[in-house]
Amino acid sequence: LAFALMTGLLYGRFSRPSAKIVFSENLLVAPYKDGNGLMFRMGNASKSELIETEVQVLMAFNQREEDGTVNRKFYPLSLEINKISFFSLSWTIVHALSDQSPIFNFTAQDILDANAEIMVLVKGTDETSQQVVHARRSYSGEEIVWNAKFSPVIERTSRGVPKVLTRRIGTHELLEIE
């Protein structure tokens, strides 16, 4: 009985599914619609799909109040798409830098001076085990690349099946400033 109990506890501890999500190393500020967008890319490195996958992005930065004190403020960032039914390949998450954004008209130096941090939480259901899995990532102001775009990461196998090159999920190209 003790052996069965120990085996069950160890199996339960080490067999929990985890989200095998690969995040880009950098956030990019890239052209988006009529302005710019703050974006990062993630890929599913698991053999199984994640279903009902949801992303939340929160930004924290120091803000000087009228009385001169500095407070850490937290703002949820609205996303172009924050939930998808199937996550099997890659997904570029975009926050439009519009007049509704808490960092509208911020420059690279403004982000650094405010000691900004962007926190990402991903939640989805593993299709194999039907259990909810989580992944998280945090980006600092130094990890934001301005005027860049992501390089393609999907290629097709010899049978024509799309495949994500997870090792290249964060590759990007700098854009020429016009």
PDB file of C-alpha atoms in Angstrom:
ATOM      1  CA  LEU A   1       0.000   0.000   0.000  1.00  0.00           C
ATOM      2  CA  ALA A   2       2.823   2.421   0.854  1.00  0.00           C
ATOM      3  CA  PHE A   3       4.597   1.611  -2.424  1.00  0.00           C
ATOM      4  CA  ALA A   4       1.402   2.261  -4.407  1.00  0.00           C
ATOM      5  CA  LEU A   5       0.841   5.550  -2.590  1.00  0.00           C
ATOM      6  CA  MET A   6       4.425   6.732  -3.203  1.00  0.00           C
ATOM      7  CA  THR A   7       4.227   5.728  -6.875  1.00  0.00           C
ATOM      8  CA  GLY A   8       0.955   7.628  -7.292  1.00  0.00           C
ATOM      9  CA  LEU A   9       2.316  10.750  -5.622  1.00  0.00           C
ATOM     10  CA  LEU A  10       5.508  10.741  -7.687  1.00  0.00           C
ATOM     11  CA  TYR A  11       3.638  10.071 -10.916  1.00  0.00           C
ATOM     12  CA  GLY A  12       1.209  12.887 -10.170  1.00  0.00           C
ATOM     13  CA  ARG A  13       4.043  15.280  -9.388  1.00  0.00           C
ATOM     14  CA  PHE A  14       6.191  14.604 -12.445  1.00  0.00           C
ATOM     15  CA  SER A  15       3.559  13.815 -15.071  1.00  0.00           C
ATOM     16  CA  ARG A  16       1.815  17.190 -14.952  1.00  0.00           C
ATOM     17  CA  PRO A  17       1.669  18.670 -18.438  1.00  0.00           C
ATOM     18  CA  SER A  18       3.403  21.952 -19.075  1.00  0.00           C
ATOM     19  CA  ALA A  19       3.048  24.436 -21.890  1.00  0.00           C
ATOM     20  CA  LYS A  20       6.055  24.167 -24.165  1.00  0.00           C
ATOM     21  CA  ILE A  21       5.795  27.677 -25.538  1.00  0.00           C
ATOM     22  CA  VAL A  22       8.819  29.382 -27.049  1.00  0.00           C
ATOM     23  CA  PHE A  23       8.819  33.195 -26.861  1.00  0.00           C
ATOM     24  CA  SER A  24      10.755  35.660 -29.003  1.00  0.00           C
ATOM     25  CA  GLU A  25      13.769  37.103 -27.216  1.00  0.00           C
ATOM     26  CA  ASN A  26      12.648  40.644 -27.993  1.00  0.00           C
ATOM     27  CA  LEU A  27       9.550  42.761 -28.253  1.00  0.00           C
ATOM     28  CA  LEU A  28       9.392  44.729 -31.484  1.00  0.00           C
ATOM     29  CA  VAL A  29       7.945  48.118 -32.273  1.00  0.00           C
ATOM     30  CA  ALA A  30       6.956  47.651 -35.892  1.00  0.00           C
ATOM     31  CA  PRO A  31       4.667  49.256 -38.441  1.00  0.00           C
ATOM     32  CA  TYR A  32       1.093  48.197 -37.778  1.00  0.00           C
ATOM     33  CA  LYS A  33      -1.984  49.443 -39.643  1.00  0.00           C
ATOM     34  CA  ASP A  34      -1.729  53.266 -39.749  1.00  0.00           C
ATOM     35  CA  GLY A  35       0.847  53.536 -36.975  1.00  0.00           C
ATOM     36  CA  ASN A  36       3.028  51.229 -34.936  1.00  0.00           C
ATOM     37  CA  GLY A  37       2.440  48.189 -32.792  1.00  0.00           C
ATOM     38  CA  LEU A  38       4.248  46.596 -29.892  1.00  0.00           C
ATOM     39  CA  MET A  39       4.569  42.898 -30.698  1.00  0.00           C
ATOM     40  CA  PHE A  40       6.174  39.649 -29.706  1.00  0.00           C
ATOM     41  CA  ARG A  41       5.956  36.179 -31.171  1.00  0.00           C
ATOM     42  CA  MET A  42       5.467  32.806 -29.578  1.00  0.00           C
ATOM     43  CA  GLY A  43       5.430  29.273 -30.909  1.00  0.00           C
ATOM     44  CA  ASN A  44       4.046  25.990 -29.676  1.00  0.00           C
ATOM     45  CA  ALA A  45       6.988  23.580 -29.318  1.00  0.00           C
ATOM     46  CA  SER A  46       4.761  20.757 -28.073  1.00  0.00           C
ATOM     47  CA  LYS A  47       3.625  17.881 -30.274  1.00  0.00           C
ATOM     48  CA  SER A  48       0.043  18.472 -29.122  1.00  0.00           C
ATOM     49  CA  GLU A  49      -2.082  21.526 -29.744  1.00  0.00           C
ATOM     50  CA  LEU A  50      -3.240  23.951 -27.120  1.00  0.00           C
ATOM     51  CA  ILE A  51      -6.931  24.722 -27.356  1.00  0.00           C
ATOM     52  CA  GLU A  52      -8.781  27.801 -26.123  1.00  0.00           C
ATOM     53  CA  THR A  53      -5.463  29.589 -25.669  1.00  0.00           C
ATOM     54  CA  GLU A  54      -5.641  33.000 -24.048  1.00  0.00           C
ATOM     55  CA  VAL A  55      -3.007  35.715 -23.623  1.00  0.00           C
ATOM     56  CA  GLN A  56      -2.898  38.590 -21.140  1.00  0.00           C
ATOM     57  CA  VAL A  57      -0.284  41.328 -21.308  1.00  0.00           C
ATOM     58  CA  LEU A  58       0.372  43.733 -18.453  1.00  0.00           C
ATOM     59  CA  MET A  59       2.783  46.643 -18.480  1.00  0.00           C
ATOM     60  CA  ALA A  60       4.356  48.144 -15.395  1.00  0.00           C
ATOM     61  CA  PHE A  61       6.348  51.346 -15.326  1.00  0.00           C
ATOM     62  CA  ASN A  62       7.378  54.115 -12.950  1.00  0.00           C
ATOM     63  CA  GLN A  63       5.261  57.231 -13.175  1.00  0.00           C
ATOM     64  CA  ARG A  64       5.973  60.571 -11.527  1.00  0.00           C
ATOM     65  CA  GLU A  65       2.979  62.033  -9.706  1.00  0.00           C
ATOM     66  CA  GLU A  66       2.153  65.743  -9.445  1.00  0.00           C
ATOM     67  CA  ASP A  67       3.589  65.893  -5.922  1.00  0.00           C
ATOM     68  CA  GLY A  68       6.937  64.579  -7.219  1.00  0.00           C
ATOM     69  CA  THR A  69       6.686  61.027  -5.880  1.00  0.00           C
ATOM     70  CA  VAL A  70       7.331  58.105  -8.184  1.00  0.00           C
ATOM     71  CA  ASN A  71       4.880  55.203  -8.168  1.00  0.00           C
ATOM     72  CA  ARG A  72       4.891  51.896 -10.003  1.00  0.00           C
ATOM     73  CA  LYS A  73       1.737  51.732 -12.155  1.00  0.00           C
ATOM     74  CA  PHE A  74       0.290  48.666 -13.868  1.00  0.00           C
ATOM     75  CA  TYR A  75      -1.699  48.822 -17.104  1.00  0.00           C
ATOM     76  CA  PRO A  76      -3.332  45.990 -19.055  1.00  0.00           C
ATOM     77  CA  LEU A  77      -2.455  46.239 -22.742  1.00  0.00           C
ATOM     78  CA  SER A  78      -5.298  45.656 -25.168  1.00  0.00           C
ATOM     79  CA  LEU A  79      -4.404  43.151 -27.872  1.00  0.00           C
ATOM     80  CA  GLU A  80      -5.403  42.735 -31.496  1.00  0.00           C
ATOM     81  CA  ILE A  81      -6.382  39.125 -30.696  1.00  0.00           C
ATOM     82  CA  ASN A  82      -6.159  37.779 -27.148  1.00  0.00           C
ATOM     83  CA  LYS A  83      -7.776  34.348 -27.581  1.00  0.00           C
ATOM     84  CA  ILE A  84      -7.581  31.669 -30.255  1.00  0.00           C
ATOM     85  CA  SER A  85      -9.262  28.281 -30.486  1.00  0.00           C
ATOM     86  CA  PHE A  86      -6.217  26.287 -31.699  1.00  0.00           C
ATOM     87  CA  PHE A  87      -2.567  27.107 -31.057  1.00  0.00           C
ATOM     88  CA  SER A  88      -0.461  24.704 -33.051  1.00  0.00           C
ATOM     89  CA  LEU A  89       2.118  26.799 -34.939  1.00  0.00           C
ATOM     90  CA  SER A  90       3.123  30.388 -34.143  1.00  0.00           C
ATOM     91  CA  TRP A  91       1.263  33.487 -33.004  1.00  0.00           C
ATOM     92  CA  THR A  92       2.315  37.123 -33.151  1.00  0.00           C
ATOM     93  CA  ILE A  93       0.717  39.114 -30.343  1.00  0.00           C
ATOM     94  CA  VAL A  94       0.124  42.784 -31.196  1.00  0.00           C
ATOM     95  CA  HIS A  95      -0.725  45.807 -29.053  1.00  0.00           C
ATOM     96  CA  ALA A  96      -1.568  48.818 -31.233  1.00  0.00           C
ATOM     97  CA  LEU A  97       0.276  51.953 -30.130  1.00  0.00           C
ATOM     98  CA  SER A  98      -2.776  54.137 -30.653  1.00  0.00           C
ATOM     99  CA  ASP A  99      -4.046  57.048 -28.575  1.00  0.00           C
ATOM    100  CA  GLN A 100      -5.792  54.423 -26.378  1.00  0.00           C
ATOM    101  CA  SER A 101      -2.457  52.887 -25.367  1.00  0.00           C
ATOM    102  CA  PRO A 102      -0.878  53.835 -22.020  1.00  0.00           C
ATOM    103  CA  ILE A 103       2.478  54.202 -23.821  1.00  0.00           C
ATOM    104  CA  PHE A 104       1.247  56.186 -26.826  1.00  0.00           C
ATOM    105  CA  ASN A 105       4.008  58.552 -28.024  1.00  0.00           C
ATOM    106  CA  PHE A 106       6.611  56.979 -25.709  1.00  0.00           C
ATOM    107  CA  THR A 107      10.106  56.883 -27.154  1.00  0.00           C
ATOM    108  CA  ALA A 108      12.723  54.213 -26.520  1.00  0.00           C
ATOM    109  CA  GLN A 109      14.311  56.494 -23.934  1.00  0.00           C
ATOM    110  CA  ASP A 110      10.943  57.099 -22.207  1.00  0.00           C
ATOM    111  CA  ILE A 111      10.501  53.319 -21.824  1.00  0.00           C
ATOM    112  CA  LEU A 112      13.995  52.948 -20.349  1.00  0.00           C
ATOM    113  CA  ASP A 113      13.596  55.951 -18.022  1.00  0.00           C
ATOM    114  CA  ALA A 114      10.290  54.541 -16.707  1.00  0.00           C
ATOM    115  CA  ASN A 115      11.949  51.178 -15.962  1.00  0.00           C
ATOM    116  CA  ALA A 116       9.176  49.489 -17.972  1.00  0.00           C
ATOM    117  CA  GLU A 117       8.414  45.782 -17.790  1.00  0.00           C
ATOM    118  CA  ILE A 118       5.957  43.898 -19.968  1.00  0.00           C
ATOM    119  CA  MET A 119       4.552  40.731 -18.399  1.00  0.00           C
ATOM    120  CA  VAL A 120       2.904  38.015 -20.483  1.00  0.00           C
ATOM    121  CA  LEU A 121       0.674  35.208 -19.231  1.00  0.00           C
ATOM    122  CA  VAL A 122      -0.484  32.444 -21.581  1.00  0.00           C
ATOM    123  CA  LYS A 123      -3.156  29.959 -20.555  1.00  0.00           C
ATOM    124  CA  GLY A 124      -4.507  27.079 -22.625  1.00  0.00           C
ATOM    125  CA  THR A 125      -5.810  23.541 -22.453  1.00  0.00           C
ATOM    126  CA  ASP A 126      -3.488  20.746 -23.536  1.00  0.00           C
ATOM    127  CA  GLU A 127      -5.489  18.661 -26.009  1.00  0.00           C
ATOM    128  CA  THR A 128      -3.862  15.387 -24.954  1.00  0.00           C
ATOM    129  CA  SER A 129      -4.429  15.584 -21.199  1.00  0.00           C
ATOM    130  CA  GLN A 130      -7.314  18.088 -21.188  1.00  0.00           C
ATOM    131  CA  GLN A 131      -5.550  19.963 -18.387  1.00  0.00           C
ATOM    132  CA  VAL A 132      -5.003  23.717 -18.227  1.00  0.00           C
ATOM    133  CA  VAL A 133      -1.370  24.717 -18.714  1.00  0.00           C
ATOM    134  CA  HIS A 134       0.314  28.085 -18.218  1.00  0.00           C
ATOM    135  CA  ALA A 135       3.405  29.852 -19.521  1.00  0.00           C
ATOM    136  CA  ARG A 136       4.764  33.256 -18.696  1.00  0.00           C
ATOM    137  CA  ARG A 137       7.436  35.619 -19.914  1.00  0.00           C
ATOM    138  CA  SER A 138       8.628  39.054 -18.917  1.00  0.00           C
ATOM    139  CA  TYR A 139      10.328  41.672 -21.110  1.00  0.00           C
ATOM    140  CA  SER A 140      12.291  44.686 -19.890  1.00  0.00           C
ATOM    141  CA  GLY A 141      12.697  47.993 -21.717  1.00  0.00           C
ATOM    142  CA  GLU A 142      16.147  46.900 -22.912  1.00  0.00           C
ATOM    143  CA  GLU A 143      14.553  43.981 -24.771  1.00  0.00           C
ATOM    144  CA  ILE A 144      12.447  46.216 -27.040  1.00  0.00           C
ATOM    145  CA  VAL A 145      13.751  46.617 -30.589  1.00  0.00           C
ATOM    146  CA  TRP A 146      12.420  49.658 -32.430  1.00  0.00           C
ATOM    147  CA  ASN A 147      11.700  49.782 -36.187  1.00  0.00           C
ATOM    148  CA  ALA A 148      11.965  46.066 -36.882  1.00  0.00           C
ATOM    149  CA  LYS A 149       9.790  43.244 -38.201  1.00  0.00           C
ATOM    150  CA  PHE A 150       9.748  39.512 -37.569  1.00  0.00           C
ATOM    151  CA  SER A 151      11.224  37.164 -40.166  1.00  0.00           C
ATOM    152  CA  PRO A 152       9.141  34.225 -41.431  1.00  0.00           C
ATOM    153  CA  VAL A 153       9.355  31.080 -39.272  1.00  0.00           C
ATOM    154  CA  ILE A 154       6.999  28.654 -40.978  1.00  0.00           C
ATOM    155  CA  GLU A 155       8.275  26.304 -43.648  1.00  0.00           C
ATOM    156  CA  ARG A 156       6.684  23.326 -45.324  1.00  0.00           C
ATOM    157  CA  THR A 157       7.894  19.750 -45.090  1.00  0.00           C
ATOM    158  CA  SER A 158       8.422  17.636 -48.217  1.00  0.00           C
ATOM    159  CA  ARG A 159       4.777  16.537 -47.900  1.00  0.00           C
ATOM    160  CA  GLY A 160       3.585  20.162 -47.726  1.00  0.00           C
ATOM    161  CA  VAL A 161       2.753  20.175 -44.016  1.00  0.00           C
ATOM    162  CA  PRO A 162       3.513  23.520 -42.296  1.00  0.00           C
ATOM    163  CA  LYS A 163       6.183  23.381 -39.595  1.00  0.00           C
ATOM    164  CA  VAL A 164       7.359  26.099 -37.190  1.00  0.00           C
ATOM    165  CA  LEU A 165      11.089  26.654 -36.862  1.00  0.00           C
ATOM    166  CA  THR A 166      10.987  27.314 -33.112  1.00  0.00           C
ATOM    167  CA  ARG A 167      14.717  28.053 -32.975  1.00  0.00           C
ATOM    168  CA  ARG A 168      14.050  31.085 -35.229  1.00  0.00           C
ATOM    169  CA  ILE A 169      10.894  32.324 -33.453  1.00  0.00           C
ATOM    170  CA  GLY A 170      12.550  35.606 -32.455  1.00  0.00           C
ATOM    171  CA  THR A 171      14.498  36.394 -35.612  1.00  0.00           C
ATOM    172  CA  HIS A 172      13.807  39.857 -36.909  1.00  0.00           C
ATOM    173  CA  GLU A 173      15.022  42.383 -39.445  1.00  0.00           C
ATOM    174  CA  LEU A 174      15.670  46.055 -38.802  1.00  0.00           C
ATOM    175  CA  LEU A 175      13.701  48.407 -41.027  1.00  0.00           C
ATOM    176  CA  GLU A 176      15.141  51.442 -42.728  1.00  0.00           C
ATOM    177  CA  ILE A 177      13.790  54.657 -41.261  1.00  0.00           C
ATOM    178  CA  GLU A 178      12.122  56.800 -43.887  1.00  0.00           C
TER     179      GLU A 178
END
